XYZ file of N, CA and C in Angstrom:
666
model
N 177.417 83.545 144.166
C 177.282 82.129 143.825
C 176.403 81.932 142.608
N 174.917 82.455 142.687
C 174.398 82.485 141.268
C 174.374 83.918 141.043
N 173.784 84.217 139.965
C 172.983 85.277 139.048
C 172.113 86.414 139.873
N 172.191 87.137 140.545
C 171.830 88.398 141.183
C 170.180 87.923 140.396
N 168.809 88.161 140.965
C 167.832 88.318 140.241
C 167.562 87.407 139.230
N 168.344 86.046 138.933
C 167.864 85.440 138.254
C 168.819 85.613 136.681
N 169.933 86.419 136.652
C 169.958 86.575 135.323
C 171.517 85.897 134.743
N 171.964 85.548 133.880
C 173.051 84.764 134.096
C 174.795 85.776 134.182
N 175.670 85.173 134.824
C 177.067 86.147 135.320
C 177.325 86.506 133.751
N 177.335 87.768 133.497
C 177.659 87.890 131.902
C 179.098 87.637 131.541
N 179.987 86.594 132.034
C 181.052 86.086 131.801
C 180.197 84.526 131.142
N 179.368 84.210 131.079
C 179.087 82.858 130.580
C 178.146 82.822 130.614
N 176.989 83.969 129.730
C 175.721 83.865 129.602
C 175.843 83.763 128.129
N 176.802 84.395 127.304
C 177.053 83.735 125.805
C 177.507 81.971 125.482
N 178.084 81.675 126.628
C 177.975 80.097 126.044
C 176.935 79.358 126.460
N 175.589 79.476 127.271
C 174.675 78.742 127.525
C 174.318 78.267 126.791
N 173.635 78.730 125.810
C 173.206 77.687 124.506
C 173.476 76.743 123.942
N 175.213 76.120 124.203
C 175.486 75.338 123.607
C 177.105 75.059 124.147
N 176.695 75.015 125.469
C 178.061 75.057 126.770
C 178.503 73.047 126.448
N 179.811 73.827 126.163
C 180.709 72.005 126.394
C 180.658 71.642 127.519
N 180.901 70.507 127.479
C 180.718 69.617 128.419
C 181.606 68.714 128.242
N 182.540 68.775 129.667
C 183.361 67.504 130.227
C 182.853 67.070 131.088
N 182.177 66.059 130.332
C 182.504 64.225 131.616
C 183.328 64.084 132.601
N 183.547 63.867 133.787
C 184.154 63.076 134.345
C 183.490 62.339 135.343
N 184.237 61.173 135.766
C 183.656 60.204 137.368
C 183.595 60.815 138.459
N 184.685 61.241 138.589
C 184.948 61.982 140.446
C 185.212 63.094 140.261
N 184.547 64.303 139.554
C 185.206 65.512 139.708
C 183.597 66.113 140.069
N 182.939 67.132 140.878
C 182.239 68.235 141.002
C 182.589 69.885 140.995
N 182.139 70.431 140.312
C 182.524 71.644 140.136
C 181.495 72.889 141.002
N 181.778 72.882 141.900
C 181.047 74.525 143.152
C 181.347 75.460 142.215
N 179.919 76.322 142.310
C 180.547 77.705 142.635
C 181.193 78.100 143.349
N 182.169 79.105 142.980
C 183.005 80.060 143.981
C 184.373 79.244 143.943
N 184.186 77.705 143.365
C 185.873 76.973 143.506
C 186.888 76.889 142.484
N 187.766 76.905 142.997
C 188.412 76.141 141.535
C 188.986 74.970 141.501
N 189.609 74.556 140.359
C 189.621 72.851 140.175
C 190.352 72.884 138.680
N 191.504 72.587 139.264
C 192.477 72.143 138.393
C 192.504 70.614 137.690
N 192.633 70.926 136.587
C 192.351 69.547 135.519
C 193.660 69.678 134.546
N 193.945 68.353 134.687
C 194.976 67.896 132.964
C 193.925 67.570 132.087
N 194.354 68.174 131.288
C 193.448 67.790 129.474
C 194.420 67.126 128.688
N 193.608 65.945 128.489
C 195.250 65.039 127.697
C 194.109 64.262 126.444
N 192.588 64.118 126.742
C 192.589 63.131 125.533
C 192.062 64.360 124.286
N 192.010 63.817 122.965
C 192.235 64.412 121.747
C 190.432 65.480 121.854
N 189.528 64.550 122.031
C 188.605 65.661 122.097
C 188.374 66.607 122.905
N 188.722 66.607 123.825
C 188.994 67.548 125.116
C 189.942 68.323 125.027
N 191.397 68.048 124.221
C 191.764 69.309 123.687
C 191.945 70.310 122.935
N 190.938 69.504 121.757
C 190.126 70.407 120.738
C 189.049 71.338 121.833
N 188.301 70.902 122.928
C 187.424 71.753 123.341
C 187.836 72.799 123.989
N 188.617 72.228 124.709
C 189.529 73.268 125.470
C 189.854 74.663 124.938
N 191.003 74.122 123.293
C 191.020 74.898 122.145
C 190.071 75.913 121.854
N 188.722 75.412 121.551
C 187.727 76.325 121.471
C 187.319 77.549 122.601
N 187.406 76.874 123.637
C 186.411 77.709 124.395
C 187.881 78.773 124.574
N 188.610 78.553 124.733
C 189.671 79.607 125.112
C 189.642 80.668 124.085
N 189.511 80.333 122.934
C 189.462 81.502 121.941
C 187.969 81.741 121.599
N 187.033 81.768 122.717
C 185.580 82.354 122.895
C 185.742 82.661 124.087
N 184.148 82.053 124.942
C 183.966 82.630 126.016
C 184.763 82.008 127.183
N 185.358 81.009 126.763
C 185.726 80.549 128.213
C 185.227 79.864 129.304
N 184.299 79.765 128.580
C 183.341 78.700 130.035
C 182.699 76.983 129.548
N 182.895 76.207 130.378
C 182.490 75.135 130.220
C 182.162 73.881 131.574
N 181.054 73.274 131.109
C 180.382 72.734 132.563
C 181.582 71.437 132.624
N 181.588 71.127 133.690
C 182.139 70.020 134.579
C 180.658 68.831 135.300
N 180.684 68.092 134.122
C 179.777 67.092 134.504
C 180.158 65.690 135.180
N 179.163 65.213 136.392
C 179.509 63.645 136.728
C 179.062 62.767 135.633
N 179.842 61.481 135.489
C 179.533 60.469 135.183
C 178.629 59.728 135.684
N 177.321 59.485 135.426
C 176.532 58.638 136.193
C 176.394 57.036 136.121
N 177.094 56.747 134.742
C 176.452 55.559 134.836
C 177.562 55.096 133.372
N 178.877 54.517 133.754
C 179.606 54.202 132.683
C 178.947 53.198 131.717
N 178.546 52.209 132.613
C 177.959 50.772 131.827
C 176.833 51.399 130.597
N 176.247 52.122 131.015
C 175.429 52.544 129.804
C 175.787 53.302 128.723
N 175.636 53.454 127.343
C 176.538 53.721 126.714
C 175.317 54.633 125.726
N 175.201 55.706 124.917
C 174.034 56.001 123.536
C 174.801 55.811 122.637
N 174.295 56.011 121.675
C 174.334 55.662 120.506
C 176.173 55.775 119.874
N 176.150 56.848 120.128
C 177.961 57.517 120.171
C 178.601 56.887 121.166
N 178.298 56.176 121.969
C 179.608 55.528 122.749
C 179.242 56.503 123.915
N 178.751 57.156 124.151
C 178.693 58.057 125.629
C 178.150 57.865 126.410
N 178.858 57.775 127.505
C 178.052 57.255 129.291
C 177.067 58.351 129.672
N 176.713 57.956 130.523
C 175.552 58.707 131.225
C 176.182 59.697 131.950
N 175.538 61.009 132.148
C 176.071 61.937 132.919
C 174.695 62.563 133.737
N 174.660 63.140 134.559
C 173.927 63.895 135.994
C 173.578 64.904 134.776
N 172.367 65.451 135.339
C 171.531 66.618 134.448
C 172.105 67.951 135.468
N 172.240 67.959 136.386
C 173.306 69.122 136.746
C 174.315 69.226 136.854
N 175.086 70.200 136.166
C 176.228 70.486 136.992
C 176.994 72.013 137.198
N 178.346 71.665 137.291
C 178.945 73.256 137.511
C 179.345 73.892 136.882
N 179.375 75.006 136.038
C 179.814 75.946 134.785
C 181.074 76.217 135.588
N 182.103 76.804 135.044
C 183.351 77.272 135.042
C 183.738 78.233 134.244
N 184.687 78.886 134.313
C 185.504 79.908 133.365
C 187.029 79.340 133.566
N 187.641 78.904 132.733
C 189.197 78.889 132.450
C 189.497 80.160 133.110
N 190.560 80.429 134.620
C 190.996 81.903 134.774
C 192.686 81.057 134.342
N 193.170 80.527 134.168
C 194.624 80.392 134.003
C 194.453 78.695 133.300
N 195.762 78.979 132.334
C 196.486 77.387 131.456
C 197.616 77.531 131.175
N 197.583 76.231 130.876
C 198.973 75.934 130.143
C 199.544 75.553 129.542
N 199.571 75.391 128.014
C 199.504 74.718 126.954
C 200.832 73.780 127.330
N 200.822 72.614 126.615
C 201.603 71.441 127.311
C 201.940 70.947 125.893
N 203.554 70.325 125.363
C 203.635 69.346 124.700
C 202.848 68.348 123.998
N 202.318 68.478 122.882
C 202.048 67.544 122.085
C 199.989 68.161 122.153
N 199.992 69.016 123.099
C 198.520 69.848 122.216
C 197.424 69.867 123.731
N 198.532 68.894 124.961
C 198.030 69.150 126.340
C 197.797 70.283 127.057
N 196.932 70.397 127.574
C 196.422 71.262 128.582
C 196.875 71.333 130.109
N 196.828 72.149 130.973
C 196.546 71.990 132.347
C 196.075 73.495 132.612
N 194.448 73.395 133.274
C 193.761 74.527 133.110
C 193.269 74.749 134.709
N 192.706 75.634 134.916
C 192.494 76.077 136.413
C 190.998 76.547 135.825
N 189.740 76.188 136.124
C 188.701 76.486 136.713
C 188.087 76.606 137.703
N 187.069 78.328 137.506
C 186.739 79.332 138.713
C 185.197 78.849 138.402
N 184.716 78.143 139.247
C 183.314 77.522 139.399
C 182.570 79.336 139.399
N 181.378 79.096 138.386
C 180.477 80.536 138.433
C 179.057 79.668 139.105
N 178.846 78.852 138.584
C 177.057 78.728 138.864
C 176.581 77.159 138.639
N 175.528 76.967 139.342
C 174.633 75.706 138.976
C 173.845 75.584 137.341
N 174.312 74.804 137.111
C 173.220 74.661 135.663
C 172.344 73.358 135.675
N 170.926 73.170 134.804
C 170.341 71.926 134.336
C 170.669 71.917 133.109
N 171.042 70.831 132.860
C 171.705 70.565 131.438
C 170.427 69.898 130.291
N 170.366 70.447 129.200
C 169.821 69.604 128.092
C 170.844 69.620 127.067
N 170.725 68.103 127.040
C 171.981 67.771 125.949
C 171.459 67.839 124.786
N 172.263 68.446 123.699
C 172.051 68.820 122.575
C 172.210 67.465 121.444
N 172.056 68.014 120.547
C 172.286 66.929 119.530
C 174.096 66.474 119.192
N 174.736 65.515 119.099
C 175.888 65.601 119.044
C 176.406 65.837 117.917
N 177.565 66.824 118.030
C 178.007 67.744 117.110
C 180.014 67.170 117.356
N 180.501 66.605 116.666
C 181.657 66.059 117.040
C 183.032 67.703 117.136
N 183.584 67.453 118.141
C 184.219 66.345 118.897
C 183.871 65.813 120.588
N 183.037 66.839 120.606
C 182.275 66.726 122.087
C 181.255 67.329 122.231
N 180.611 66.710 123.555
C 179.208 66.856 123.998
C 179.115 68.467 124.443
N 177.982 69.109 123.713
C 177.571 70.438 124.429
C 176.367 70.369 125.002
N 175.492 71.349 125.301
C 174.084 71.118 126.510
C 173.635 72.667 125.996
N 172.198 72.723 126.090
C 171.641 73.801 126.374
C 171.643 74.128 128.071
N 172.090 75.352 128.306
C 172.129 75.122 130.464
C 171.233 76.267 130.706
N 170.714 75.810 131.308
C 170.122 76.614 132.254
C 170.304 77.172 133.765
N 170.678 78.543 133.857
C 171.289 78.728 135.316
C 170.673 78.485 136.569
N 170.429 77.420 137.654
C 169.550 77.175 138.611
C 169.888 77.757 140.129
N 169.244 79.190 140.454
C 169.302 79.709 141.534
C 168.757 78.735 142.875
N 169.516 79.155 143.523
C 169.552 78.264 144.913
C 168.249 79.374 145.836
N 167.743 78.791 146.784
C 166.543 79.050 147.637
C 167.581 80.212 148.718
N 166.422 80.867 149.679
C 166.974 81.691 150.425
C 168.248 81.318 151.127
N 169.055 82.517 151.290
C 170.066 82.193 151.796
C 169.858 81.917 153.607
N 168.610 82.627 154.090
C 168.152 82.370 155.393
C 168.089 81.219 155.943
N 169.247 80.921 156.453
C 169.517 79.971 157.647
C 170.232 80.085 159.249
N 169.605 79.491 160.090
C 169.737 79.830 161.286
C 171.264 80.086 161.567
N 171.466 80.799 162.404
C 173.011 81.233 162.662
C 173.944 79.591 163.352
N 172.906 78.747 164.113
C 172.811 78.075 164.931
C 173.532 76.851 163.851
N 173.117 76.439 162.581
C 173.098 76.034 162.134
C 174.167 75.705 160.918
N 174.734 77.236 160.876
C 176.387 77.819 160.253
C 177.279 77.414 160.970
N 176.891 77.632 162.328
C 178.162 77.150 163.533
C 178.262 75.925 163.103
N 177.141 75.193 163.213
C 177.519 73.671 163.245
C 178.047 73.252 161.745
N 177.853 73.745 160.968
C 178.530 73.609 160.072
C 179.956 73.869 160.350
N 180.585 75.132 160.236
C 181.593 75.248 160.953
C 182.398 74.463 162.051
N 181.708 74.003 162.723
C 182.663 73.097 163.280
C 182.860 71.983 163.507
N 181.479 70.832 162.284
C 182.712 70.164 161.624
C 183.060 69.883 160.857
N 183.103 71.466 160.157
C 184.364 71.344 159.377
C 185.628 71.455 160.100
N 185.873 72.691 160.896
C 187.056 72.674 161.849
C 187.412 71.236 162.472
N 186.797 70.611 162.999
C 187.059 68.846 163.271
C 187.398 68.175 162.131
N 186.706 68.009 161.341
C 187.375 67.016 159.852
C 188.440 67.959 159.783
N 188.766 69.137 159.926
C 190.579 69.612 159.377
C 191.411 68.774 160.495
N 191.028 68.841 161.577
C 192.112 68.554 162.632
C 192.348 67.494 162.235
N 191.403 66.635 161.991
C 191.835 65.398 161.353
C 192.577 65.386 160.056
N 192.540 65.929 159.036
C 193.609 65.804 157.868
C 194.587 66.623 158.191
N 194.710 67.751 159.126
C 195.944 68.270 159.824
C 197.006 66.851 160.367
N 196.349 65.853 160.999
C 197.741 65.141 161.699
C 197.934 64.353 160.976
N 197.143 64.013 159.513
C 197.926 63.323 158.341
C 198.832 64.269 157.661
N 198.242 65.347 157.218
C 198.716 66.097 156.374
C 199.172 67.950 156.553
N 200.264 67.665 157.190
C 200.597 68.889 158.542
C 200.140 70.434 157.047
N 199.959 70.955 158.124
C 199.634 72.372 156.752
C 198.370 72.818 155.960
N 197.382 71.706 155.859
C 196.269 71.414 155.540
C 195.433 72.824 156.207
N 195.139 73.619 155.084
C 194.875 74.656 155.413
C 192.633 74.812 154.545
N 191.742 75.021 155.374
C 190.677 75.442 154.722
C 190.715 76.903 154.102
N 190.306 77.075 153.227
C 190.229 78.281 152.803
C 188.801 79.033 152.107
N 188.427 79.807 152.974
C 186.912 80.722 152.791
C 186.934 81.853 153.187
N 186.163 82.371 152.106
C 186.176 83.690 152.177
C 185.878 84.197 153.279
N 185.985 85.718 153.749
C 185.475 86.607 154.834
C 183.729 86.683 154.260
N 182.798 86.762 155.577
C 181.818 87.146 155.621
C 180.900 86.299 154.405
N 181.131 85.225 153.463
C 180.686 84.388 153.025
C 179.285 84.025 153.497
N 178.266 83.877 152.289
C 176.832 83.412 152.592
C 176.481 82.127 152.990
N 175.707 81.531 153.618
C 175.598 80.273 154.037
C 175.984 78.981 153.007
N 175.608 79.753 151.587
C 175.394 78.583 150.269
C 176.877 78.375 150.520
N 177.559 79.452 150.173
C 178.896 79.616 149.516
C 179.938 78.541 150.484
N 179.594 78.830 152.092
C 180.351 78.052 152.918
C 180.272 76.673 152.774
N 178.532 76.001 152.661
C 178.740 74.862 152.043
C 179.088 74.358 151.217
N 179.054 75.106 150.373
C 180.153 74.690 148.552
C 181.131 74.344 148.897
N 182.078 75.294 149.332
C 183.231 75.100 150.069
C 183.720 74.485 150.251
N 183.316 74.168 151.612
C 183.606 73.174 152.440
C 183.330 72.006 152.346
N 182.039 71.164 151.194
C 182.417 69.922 150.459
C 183.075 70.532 149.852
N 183.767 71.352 148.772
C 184.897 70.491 147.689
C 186.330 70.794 148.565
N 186.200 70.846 149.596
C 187.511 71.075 150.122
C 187.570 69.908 150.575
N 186.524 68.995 151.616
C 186.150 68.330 152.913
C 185.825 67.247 152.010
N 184.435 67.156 151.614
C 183.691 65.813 151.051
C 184.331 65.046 150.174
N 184.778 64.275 150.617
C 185.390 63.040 150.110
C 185.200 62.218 148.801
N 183.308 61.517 149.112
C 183.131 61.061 148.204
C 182.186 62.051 147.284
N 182.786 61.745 145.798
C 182.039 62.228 144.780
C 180.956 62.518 144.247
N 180.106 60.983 144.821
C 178.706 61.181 144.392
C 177.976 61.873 146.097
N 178.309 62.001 146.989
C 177.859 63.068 147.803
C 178.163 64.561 147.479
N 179.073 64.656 146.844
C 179.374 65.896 146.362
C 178.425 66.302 145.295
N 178.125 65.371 144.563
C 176.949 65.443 143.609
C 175.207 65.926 143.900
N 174.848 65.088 145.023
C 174.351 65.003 145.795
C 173.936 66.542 146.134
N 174.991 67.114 147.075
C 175.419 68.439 147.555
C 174.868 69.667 146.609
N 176.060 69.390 145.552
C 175.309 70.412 144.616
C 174.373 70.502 143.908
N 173.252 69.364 143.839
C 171.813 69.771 143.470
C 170.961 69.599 144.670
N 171.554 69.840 145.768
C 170.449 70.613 146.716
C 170.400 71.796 146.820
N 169.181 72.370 146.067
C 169.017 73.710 146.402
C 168.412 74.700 147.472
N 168.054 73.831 148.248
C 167.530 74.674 149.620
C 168.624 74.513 150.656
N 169.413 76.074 150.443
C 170.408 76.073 151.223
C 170.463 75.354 152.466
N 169.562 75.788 153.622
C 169.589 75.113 154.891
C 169.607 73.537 154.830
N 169.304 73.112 154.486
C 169.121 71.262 153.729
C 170.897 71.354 153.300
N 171.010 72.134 152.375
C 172.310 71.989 151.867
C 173.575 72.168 153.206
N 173.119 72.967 153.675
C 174.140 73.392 154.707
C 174.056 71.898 156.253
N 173.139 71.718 156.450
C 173.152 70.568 157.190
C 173.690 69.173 156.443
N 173.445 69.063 155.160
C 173.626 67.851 154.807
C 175.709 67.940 154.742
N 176.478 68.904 154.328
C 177.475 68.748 154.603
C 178.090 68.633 156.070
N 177.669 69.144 156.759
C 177.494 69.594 157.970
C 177.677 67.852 158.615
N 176.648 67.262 158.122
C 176.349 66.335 158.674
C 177.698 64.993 157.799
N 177.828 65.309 156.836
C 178.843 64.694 155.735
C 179.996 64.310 156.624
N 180.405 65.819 157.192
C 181.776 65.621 157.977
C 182.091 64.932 159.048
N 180.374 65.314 159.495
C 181.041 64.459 160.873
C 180.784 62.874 160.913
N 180.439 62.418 159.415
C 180.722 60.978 159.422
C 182.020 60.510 159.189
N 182.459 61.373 158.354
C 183.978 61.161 157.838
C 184.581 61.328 159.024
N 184.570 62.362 160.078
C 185.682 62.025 160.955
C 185.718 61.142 162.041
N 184.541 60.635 162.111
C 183.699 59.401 162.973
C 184.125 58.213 162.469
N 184.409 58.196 160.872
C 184.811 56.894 160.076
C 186.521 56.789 159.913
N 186.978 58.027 160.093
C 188.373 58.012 160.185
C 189.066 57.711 161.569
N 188.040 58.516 162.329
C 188.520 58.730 164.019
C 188.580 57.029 164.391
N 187.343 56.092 163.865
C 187.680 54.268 164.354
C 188.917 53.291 163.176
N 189.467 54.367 162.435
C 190.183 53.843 161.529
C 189.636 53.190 160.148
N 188.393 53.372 159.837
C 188.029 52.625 158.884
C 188.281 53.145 157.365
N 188.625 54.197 157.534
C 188.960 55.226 156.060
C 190.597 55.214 156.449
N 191.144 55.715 155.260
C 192.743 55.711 155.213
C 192.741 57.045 154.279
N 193.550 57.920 154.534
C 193.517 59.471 154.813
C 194.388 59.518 153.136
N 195.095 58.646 152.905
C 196.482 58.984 151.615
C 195.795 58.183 150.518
């Protein structure tokens, strides 16, 4: 999930210095996930452009705050977020994208000076706290997540979770919000908690509102 010892995955320790950055509202980027994106507007597929014929990596930032705008016209974005590596694309008609990113790591972002056509960041890779959490405490994680599936199982027959074998406590909670967690800015939320056990309860605890809020009908599943 992070950097063994502190040091960055040498697949995307050459773009730290000056890692692009896509904006978006509702997207969070985990380690360990991936997350398929269309690239359709003009600066984003100049960036795209770039990083593919370098290193390949680029953060996936929230939108925090559209109404506010700097100097360039740019909204506010969260000082963390998730680095990625492009593992697969697809160049598209008229200069479009559709790219598959493999979440590597947590970063704190310092935004750089703007350099057109898009925003880059100095990042810094932010290791998560011991992975030591009670066994007691994985279960319950685990099951509810297994409950929130049953529930998008009888909307959505086939609805399959998918995690690795033998997976560390962090990794399961990553997971299981960007599979499970619904809303965005909890997902946000999620991934700048760095004390796993905190992290692992707070999804833990995520789910079983959602299926508590679905189970009286108040959420709508489509």
């Amino acid at each position: 999930m992070n950097a063994p010892g502190g040091h960055e995955p040498p697949d995307i320790a050459g773009a730290l210095g000056a890692l692009p950055l896509f904006p978006l509202p509702n997207a969070v980027l985990f380690p360990g996930a991936f997350l398929p994106l269309h690239v359709f507007e003009p600066r984003y597929r100049a960036m795209v452009k770039d990083v593919l014929q370098g290193h390949r990596a680029l953060a996936v930032v929230m939108i925090t705050d559209e109404a506010h705008r700097d100097e360039h016209g740019h909204p506010g974005i969260a000082e963390m977020a998730g680095v990625g590596v492009i593992v697969d694309h697809v160049e598209l008609p008229g200069g479009r994208y559709d790219i598959l990113l493999r979440g590597r790591a947590r970063v704190r972002l310092r935004e750089l000076q703007f350099d057109p056509p898009y925003r880059r960041a100095d990042a810094q890779i932010v290791n998560a706290s011991s992975e030591d959490v009670p066994p007691t405490e994985v279960m319950a994680l685990m099951s509810s997540a297994s409950a929130f599936v049953a529930v998008l199982d009888k909307a959505h027959r086939g609805f399959e979770l998918r995690l690795p074998n033998n997976a560390a406590p962090g990794t399961l909670a990553d997971l299981c919000a960007h599979q499970l967690v619904i809303d965005a800015r909890e997902r946000q939320v999620i991934l700048e908690t760095m004390d796993v056990r905190t992290r692992v309860r707070r999804v833990a605890e995520a789910l079983v509102v959602q299926r508590l809020a679905f189970g009286s009908g108040d959420r709508d599943l489509n």
